[in-house]
PDB file of C-alpha atoms in Angstrom:
ATOM      1  CA  MET A   1      98.725  79.790 167.905  1.00 41.00           C
ATOM      2  CA  SER A   2     101.308  77.182 168.998  1.00 48.00           C
ATOM      3  CA  ARG A   3     104.652  76.644 166.834  1.00 63.00           C
ATOM      4  CA  PHE A   4     103.996  73.012 167.454  1.00 84.00           C
ATOM      5  CA  LEU A   5     101.117  71.093 165.533  1.00 93.00           C
ATOM      6  CA  ALA A   6      98.291  70.001 167.552  1.00 94.00           C
ATOM      7  CA  PRO A   7      95.355  67.906 166.776  1.00 95.00           C
ATOM      8  CA  ILE A   8      93.063  70.654 165.728  1.00 95.00           C
ATOM      9  CA  HIS A   9      95.679  71.797 162.923  1.00 96.00           C
ATOM     10  CA  PHE A  10      95.218  68.276 161.534  1.00 97.00           C
ATOM     11  CA  TRP A  11      91.358  68.416 162.018  1.00 97.00           C
ATOM     12  CA  LEU A  12      91.624  71.834 160.098  1.00 97.00           C
ATOM     13  CA  PHE A  13      94.107  70.572 157.332  1.00 98.00           C
ATOM     14  CA  ASN A  14      91.676  67.506 156.688  1.00 98.00           C
ATOM     15  CA  LYS A  15      88.697  69.250 156.319  1.00 98.00           C
ATOM     16  CA  ILE A  16      90.600  71.810 153.847  1.00 98.00           C
ATOM     17  CA  LYS A  17      91.676  69.010 151.966  1.00 99.00           C
ATOM     18  CA  LEU A  18      87.939  67.262 151.644  1.00 99.00           C
ATOM     19  CA  TYR A  19      86.857  70.735 150.166  1.00 99.00           C
ATOM     20  CA  GLU A  20      89.777  70.400 147.717  1.00 99.00           C
ATOM     21  CA  LYS A  21      88.523  66.859 146.803  1.00 99.00           C
ATOM     22  CA  LEU A  22      85.161  68.060 146.062  1.00 99.00           C
ATOM     23  CA  GLU A  23      86.398  70.423 143.567  1.00 99.00           C
ATOM     24  CA  TYR A  24      88.388  67.572 141.790  1.00 99.00           C
ATOM     25  CA  GLU A  25      85.145  65.798 141.612  1.00 99.00           C
ATOM     26  CA  ILE A  26      82.960  68.800 140.191  1.00 99.00           C
ATOM     27  CA  VAL A  27      85.748  68.780 137.609  1.00 99.00           C
ATOM     28  CA  GLU A  28      85.657  65.041 136.624  1.00 99.00           C
ATOM     29  CA  ASN A  29      81.815  65.048 137.007  1.00 99.00           C
ATOM     30  CA  ILE A  30      81.442  68.160 134.463  1.00 99.00           C
ATOM     31  CA  GLU A  31      83.926  66.436 132.177  1.00 99.00           C
ATOM     32  CA  LYS A  32      82.041  63.047 132.272  1.00 98.00           C
ATOM     33  CA  GLU A  33      78.671  64.141 132.088  1.00 98.00           C
ATOM     34  CA  LEU A  34      78.679  66.900 129.396  1.00 98.00           C
ATOM     35  CA  SER A  35      81.820  65.184 127.431  1.00 98.00           C
ATOM     36  CA  ALA A  36      83.464  68.393 127.964  1.00 98.00           C
ATOM     37  CA  ASN A  37      86.957  69.475 128.660  1.00 98.00           C
ATOM     38  CA  ILE A  38      87.624  72.270 130.947  1.00 99.00           C
ATOM     39  CA  SER A  39      91.277  71.837 131.734  1.00 98.00           C
ATOM     40  CA  ASP A  40      91.864  75.354 130.526  1.00 98.00           C
ATOM     41  CA  ILE A  41      89.479  76.798 133.213  1.00 98.00           C
ATOM     42  CA  VAL A  42      91.222  74.886 135.903  1.00 99.00           C
ATOM     43  CA  SER A  43      94.799  75.449 134.621  1.00 99.00           C
ATOM     44  CA  ASP A  44      93.819  79.198 134.291  1.00 99.00           C
ATOM     45  CA  LEU A  45      92.338  79.243 137.971  1.00 99.00           C
ATOM     46  CA  ARG A  46      95.153  77.579 139.491  1.00 99.00           C
ATOM     47  CA  ASN A  47      97.776  80.189 138.146  1.00 99.00           C
ATOM     48  CA  LYS A  48      95.587  82.941 139.053  1.00 98.00           C
ATOM     49  CA  ILE A  49      94.474  81.985 142.385  1.00 99.00           C
ATOM     50  CA  GLY A  50      96.949  78.901 143.628  1.00 99.00           C
ATOM     51  CA  ASN A  51      96.932  75.320 143.119  1.00 99.00           C
ATOM     52  CA  PRO A  52      95.352  72.893 145.577  1.00 99.00           C
ATOM     53  CA  ILE A  53      97.430  71.435 148.487  1.00 98.00           C
ATOM     54  CA  GLU A  54     100.241  68.941 147.564  1.00 98.00           C
ATOM     55  CA  ASP A  55      99.628  64.869 148.362  1.00 97.00           C
ATOM     56  CA  LYS A  56     101.757  65.164 151.419  1.00 96.00           C
ATOM     57  CA  PRO A  57     101.414  64.897 155.256  1.00 95.00           C
ATOM     58  CA  LEU A  58     100.673  68.120 156.920  1.00 97.00           C
ATOM     59  CA  ASP A  59     104.262  67.814 158.883  1.00 93.00           C
ATOM     60  CA  GLU A  60     105.759  67.820 155.744  1.00 95.00           C
ATOM     61  CA  LEU A  61     103.861  70.808 154.281  1.00 96.00           C
ATOM     62  CA  ILE A  62     103.265  73.426 156.743  1.00 95.00           C
ATOM     63  CA  ASP A  63     105.573  76.142 157.917  1.00 91.00           C
ATOM     64  CA  THR A  64     105.685  75.792 161.542  1.00 90.00           C
ATOM     65  CA  ASN A  65     106.872  79.415 162.180  1.00 92.00           C
ATOM     66  CA  ASN A  66     103.305  80.512 160.726  1.00 93.00           C
ATOM     67  CA  ILE A  67     100.790  77.596 161.345  1.00 95.00           C
ATOM     68  CA  HIS A  68      98.146  79.605 161.605  1.00 93.00           C
ATOM     69  CA  GLY A  69      98.685  82.034 158.568  1.00 96.00           C
ATOM     70  CA  TRP A  70      99.698  79.015 156.356  1.00 97.00           C
ATOM     71  CA  LEU A  71      96.312  77.155 157.603  1.00 97.00           C
ATOM     72  CA  GLN A  72      94.440  80.366 156.668  1.00 97.00           C
ATOM     73  CA  ASN A  73      96.201  81.145 153.321  1.00 98.00           C
ATOM     74  CA  LYS A  74      95.079  77.510 152.292  1.00 98.00           C
ATOM     75  CA  ILE A  75      91.577  78.081 153.318  1.00 98.00           C
ATOM     76  CA  ASN A  76      91.400  81.470 151.180  1.00 98.00           C
ATOM     77  CA  ILE A  77      93.130  79.885 148.206  1.00 99.00           C
ATOM     78  CA  ALA A  78      90.700  76.560 148.164  1.00 99.00           C
ATOM     79  CA  GLU A  79      87.509  79.010 148.700  1.00 98.00           C
ATOM     80  CA  THR A  80      88.273  81.287 146.162  1.00 99.00           C
ATOM     81  CA  ARG A  81      89.394  78.965 143.671  1.00 99.00           C
ATOM     82  CA  GLN A  82      86.086  76.562 143.926  1.00 99.00           C
ATOM     83  CA  ALA A  83      83.819  79.811 143.869  1.00 99.00           C
ATOM     84  CA  ALA A  84      85.426  80.697 140.573  1.00 99.00           C
ATOM     85  CA  LEU A  85      85.146  77.302 139.477  1.00 99.00           C
ATOM     86  CA  ILE A  86      81.596  77.202 140.045  1.00 99.00           C
ATOM     87  CA  THR A  87      80.812  80.696 138.651  1.00 99.00           C
ATOM     88  CA  GLU A  88      82.920  79.756 135.695  1.00 99.00           C
ATOM     89  CA  ILE A  89      81.224  76.400 135.004  1.00 99.00           C
ATOM     90  CA  ILE A  90      77.731  78.523 135.425  1.00 99.00           C
ATOM     91  CA  LYS A  91      78.986  81.019 132.696  1.00 98.00           C
ATOM     92  CA  LYS A  92      79.874  78.047 130.442  1.00 98.00           C
ATOM     93  CA  PHE A  93      77.207  75.452 130.869  1.00 99.00           C
ATOM     94  CA  GLY A  94      74.194  77.177 132.599  1.00 99.00           C
ATOM     95  CA  ASP A  95      72.042  75.045 134.563  1.00 98.00           C
ATOM     96  CA  LYS A  96      73.363  71.852 133.357  1.00 99.00           C
ATOM     97  CA  GLY A  97      76.828  72.711 134.745  1.00 99.00           C
ATOM     98  CA  LEU A  98      75.176  73.917 137.862  1.00 99.00           C
ATOM     99  CA  ASN A  99      73.092  70.898 138.482  1.00 99.00           C
ATOM    100  CA  ILE A 100      76.366  68.644 138.073  1.00 99.00           C
ATOM    101  CA  VAL A 101      77.712  70.866 140.999  1.00 99.00           C
ATOM    102  CA  LYS A 102      74.951  70.056 143.074  1.00 99.00           C
ATOM    103  CA  GLU A 103      74.920  66.382 142.665  1.00 99.00           C
ATOM    104  CA  SER A 104      78.761  66.559 143.421  1.00 99.00           C
ATOM    105  CA  TYR A 105      77.872  68.416 146.758  1.00 99.00           C
ATOM    106  CA  LYS A 106      75.201  65.911 147.243  1.00 99.00           C
ATOM    107  CA  ASP A 107      77.460  62.617 146.536  1.00 99.00           C
ATOM    108  CA  GLN A 108      80.096  63.828 148.991  1.00 99.00           C
ATOM    109  CA  ALA A 109      77.625  64.793 151.956  1.00 99.00           C
ATOM    110  CA  ILE A 110      76.143  61.440 151.532  1.00 99.00           C
ATOM    111  CA  ARG A 111      79.657  59.635 151.752  1.00 99.00           C
ATOM    112  CA  CYS A 112      80.762  61.807 154.418  1.00 99.00           C
ATOM    113  CA  GLY A 113      77.043  61.221 156.597  1.00 99.00           C
ATOM    114  CA  LYS A 114      77.127  57.612 156.225  1.00 99.00           C
ATOM    115  CA  GLU A 115      80.937  57.622 157.670  1.00 99.00           C
ATOM    116  CA  ALA A 116      79.920  59.593 160.732  1.00 99.00           C
ATOM    117  CA  SER A 117      76.887  57.339 160.994  1.00 99.00           C
ATOM    118  CA  LYS A 118      79.811  54.738 161.587  1.00 99.00           C
ATOM    119  CA  GLU A 119      82.694  56.393 163.721  1.00 98.00           C
ATOM    120  CA  LEU A 120      81.039  59.105 165.393  1.00 99.00           C
ATOM    121  CA  ASP A 121      78.461  60.017 168.050  1.00 99.00           C
ATOM    122  CA  VAL A 122      75.453  61.089 165.945  1.00 99.00           C
ATOM    123  CA  SER A 123      72.655  60.565 168.648  1.00 99.00           C
ATOM    124  CA  THR A 124      71.516  63.643 169.156  1.00 99.00           C
ATOM    125  CA  ALA A 125      71.257  67.216 167.795  1.00 99.00           C
ATOM    126  CA  PRO A 126      74.352  68.815 169.325  1.00 99.00           C
ATOM    127  CA  SER A 127      76.225  65.634 168.817  1.00 99.00           C
ATOM    128  CA  LEU A 128      75.027  66.120 164.652  1.00 99.00           C
ATOM    129  CA  TYR A 129      76.362  69.463 164.789  1.00 98.00           C
ATOM    130  CA  LYS A 130      79.694  68.549 166.110  1.00 98.00           C
ATOM    131  CA  ALA A 131      80.039  65.788 163.746  1.00 99.00           C
ATOM    132  CA  LEU A 132      79.233  68.203 160.902  1.00 99.00           C
ATOM    133  CA  ASN A 133      81.970  70.520 162.037  1.00 97.00           C
ATOM    134  CA  ASN A 134      84.413  67.654 161.423  1.00 98.00           C
ATOM    135  CA  TYR A 135      83.695  67.602 157.809  1.00 98.00           C
ATOM    136  CA  ILE A 136      82.622  71.007 156.831  1.00 97.00           C
ATOM    137  CA  LEU A 137      84.771  73.983 155.895  1.00 97.00           C
ATOM    138  CA  ASP A 138      83.804  76.990 158.002  1.00 94.00           C
ATOM    139  CA  GLY A 139      86.870  79.190 158.568  1.00 90.00           C
ATOM    140  CA  MET A 140      89.391  79.159 161.208  1.00 88.00           C
ATOM    141  CA  PRO A 141      88.327  77.845 164.763  1.00 82.00           C
ATOM    142  CA  CYS A 142      89.354  81.175 166.330  1.00 81.00           C
ATOM    143  CA  ASP A 143      86.280  82.960 163.893  1.00 78.00           C
ATOM    144  CA  ASN A 144      83.625  81.729 165.994  1.00 77.00           C
ATOM    145  CA  VAL A 145      80.979  82.717 163.530  1.00 87.00           C
ATOM    146  CA  ASN A 146      78.779  79.960 164.435  1.00 94.00           C
ATOM    147  CA  ASN A 147      76.377  81.275 167.395  1.00 95.00           C
ATOM    148  CA  ILE A 148      74.596  78.466 168.766  1.00 97.00           C
ATOM    149  CA  THR A 149      70.798  80.117 169.814  1.00 98.00           C
ATOM    150  CA  ILE A 150      68.924  76.765 170.537  1.00 98.00           C
ATOM    151  CA  GLU A 151      70.799  73.862 172.031  1.00 98.00           C
ATOM    152  CA  GLU A 152      68.524  70.756 173.174  1.00 99.00           C
ATOM    153  CA  ASN A 153      68.945  67.245 172.464  1.00 99.00           C
ATOM    154  CA  ASP A 154      66.275  67.235 169.851  1.00 99.00           C
ATOM    155  CA  ARG A 155      67.013  70.584 168.332  1.00 99.00           C
ATOM    156  CA  LEU A 156      69.967  72.814 167.594  1.00 99.00           C
ATOM    157  CA  GLN A 157      70.008  76.075 166.231  1.00 99.00           C
ATOM    158  CA  TRP A 158      72.850  78.230 165.122  1.00 98.00           C
ATOM    159  CA  LYS A 159      73.061  81.637 163.347  1.00 97.00           C
ATOM    160  CA  VAL A 160      75.798  83.670 161.460  1.00 96.00           C
ATOM    161  CA  VAL A 161      75.473  87.260 161.040  1.00 92.00           C
ATOM    162  CA  ASN A 162      78.917  87.770 159.450  1.00 91.00           C
ATOM    163  CA  CYS A 163      79.383  85.160 156.527  1.00 94.00           C
ATOM    164  CA  LEU A 164      82.866  84.264 155.993  1.00 95.00           C
ATOM    165  CA  HIS A 165      82.319  82.810 152.281  1.00 97.00           C
ATOM    166  CA  LYS A 166      80.844  85.977 151.047  1.00 96.00           C
ATOM    167  CA  GLY A 167      84.131  87.637 150.377  1.00 97.00           C
ATOM    168  CA  TYR A 168      85.654  84.756 147.960  1.00 98.00           C
ATOM    169  CA  TRP A 169      82.556  84.795 145.790  1.00 98.00           C
ATOM    170  CA  GLU A 170      82.302  88.587 145.600  1.00 98.00           C
ATOM    171  CA  GLU A 171      86.454  88.687 144.965  1.00 98.00           C
ATOM    172  CA  VAL A 172      85.459  86.279 141.684  1.00 98.00           C
ATOM    173  CA  GLU A 173      82.164  88.078 140.995  1.00 98.00           C
ATOM    174  CA  GLY A 174      79.846  84.858 141.914  1.00 98.00           C
ATOM    175  CA  ASP A 175      76.748  85.037 143.254  1.00 98.00           C
ATOM    176  CA  ILE A 176      77.011  84.024 147.159  1.00 98.00           C
ATOM    177  CA  ASN A 177      73.470  82.593 146.995  1.00 98.00           C
ATOM    178  CA  ILE A 178      74.724  80.090 144.902  1.00 98.00           C
ATOM    179  CA  LEU A 179      76.900  78.603 147.821  1.00 98.00           C
ATOM    180  CA  TYR A 180      74.095  78.864 150.161  1.00 98.00           C
ATOM    181  CA  GLU A 181      72.036  76.702 147.947  1.00 99.00           C
ATOM    182  CA  LEU A 182      75.254  73.889 147.785  1.00 99.00           C
ATOM    183  CA  ARG A 183      75.669  73.863 151.535  1.00 99.00           C
ATOM    184  CA  GLU A 184      71.949  73.451 152.093  1.00 99.00           C
ATOM    185  CA  ILE A 185      72.249  70.526 149.918  1.00 99.00           C
ATOM    186  CA  TRP A 186      75.451  69.382 151.558  1.00 99.00           C
ATOM    187  CA  ILE A 187      74.400  69.722 154.900  1.00 99.00           C
ATOM    188  CA  SER A 188      70.833  68.275 154.606  1.00 99.00           C
ATOM    189  CA  ASN A 189      72.311  65.235 153.043  1.00 99.00           C
ATOM    190  CA  PHE A 190      75.013  64.842 155.715  1.00 99.00           C
ATOM    191  CA  ILE A 191      72.509  64.925 158.357  1.00 99.00           C
ATOM    192  CA  ARG A 192      69.788  62.633 156.718  1.00 98.00           C
ATOM    193  CA  ASN A 193      72.537  59.969 156.121  1.00 99.00           C
ATOM    194  CA  ALA A 194      74.232  60.452 159.409  1.00 99.00           C
ATOM    195  CA  ASN A 195      70.887  60.178 161.524  1.00 99.00           C
ATOM    196  CA  PRO A 196      67.832  59.722 159.339  1.00 99.00           C
ATOM    197  CA  ASP A 197      65.567  60.829 162.606  1.00 99.00           C
ATOM    198  CA  PHE A 198      67.024  64.112 162.135  1.00 99.00           C
ATOM    199  CA  ASP A 199      66.424  66.822 159.330  1.00 98.00           C
ATOM    200  CA  TYR A 200      68.261  70.067 158.660  1.00 99.00           C
ATOM    201  CA  GLN A 201      66.424  73.441 157.814  1.00 98.00           C
ATOM    202  CA  PHE A 202      67.979  76.538 156.603  1.00 98.00           C
ATOM    203  CA  LYS A 203      66.862  80.432 155.875  1.00 98.00           C
ATOM    204  CA  ILE A 204      67.601  83.576 155.638  1.00 97.00           C
ATOM    205  CA  ASP A 205      66.328  86.420 157.676  1.00 97.00           C
ATOM    206  CA  LYS A 206      66.586  90.150 157.484  1.00 92.00           C
ATOM    207  CA  ILE A 207      67.388  92.545 159.974  1.00 89.00           C
ATOM    208  CA  ASP A 208      68.160  96.274 159.245  1.00 87.00           C
ATOM    209  CA  ASP A 209      69.237  95.112 155.880  1.00 86.00           C
ATOM    210  CA  ARG A 210      71.747  92.602 157.474  1.00 90.00           C
ATOM    211  CA  LYS A 211      71.265  89.029 156.225  1.00 93.00           C
ATOM    212  CA  ILE A 212      71.022  86.522 159.070  1.00 96.00           C
ATOM    213  CA  LEU A 213      71.486  83.007 158.326  1.00 97.00           C
ATOM    214  CA  VAL A 214      69.524  80.540 160.396  1.00 98.00           C
ATOM    215  CA  HIS A 215      70.724  76.782 160.621  1.00 98.00           C
ATOM    216  CA  GLU A 216      68.809  74.119 162.053  1.00 99.00           C
ATOM    217  CA  ILE A 217      69.074  70.404 163.186  1.00 99.00           C
ATOM    218  CA  LYS A 218      65.938  68.903 164.667  1.00 99.00           C
ATOM    219  CA  ARG A 219      64.452  65.734 165.112  1.00 99.00           C
ATOM    220  CA  ILE A 220      61.692  64.585 162.985  1.00 97.00           C
TER     221      ILE A 220
END
């Protein structure tokens, strides 16, 4: 990857920051809705895994001698820390905590979907998919984990064989199926608010003991 910052680096940086913003919102909502103080959990996870990115421009933070490695490391930290946070919330508060996490995911997705409807082309299934990928964190661009299997104006389907997120959840002894449920909530609410003429569906297929994640954006 280039030693010079390009638009794609800022694009990815903004997605990491959005993911970390969701983490802040989860903590805030848990403390507010459950009248609980989880600062000890938050502090412990940051000490063990790493802190969120500082509130500074990318060019003041990044190591320009290792742009790819710096961004990958920030993804690793953000995903691992959020997986651990959600896992700890469920341990401590059970379904009440999980429901607040779900609402946090939903709220952010609605905001992002409404923003996309005003600022981006969301008139077709492919354009909605492109808009979605301006927001949702799915590894590095070079990972190419999403395999588009159907691409039509009214329908786009993509499949994922090698889930990039699974390892982060396994590392913190969390349940990856929780993330699949949360991401389904996020994407469905994003699509619905970006263009209500379209819907999003998600399922998990099994082929030879391998899980295939099947996503589809389709005109209603």
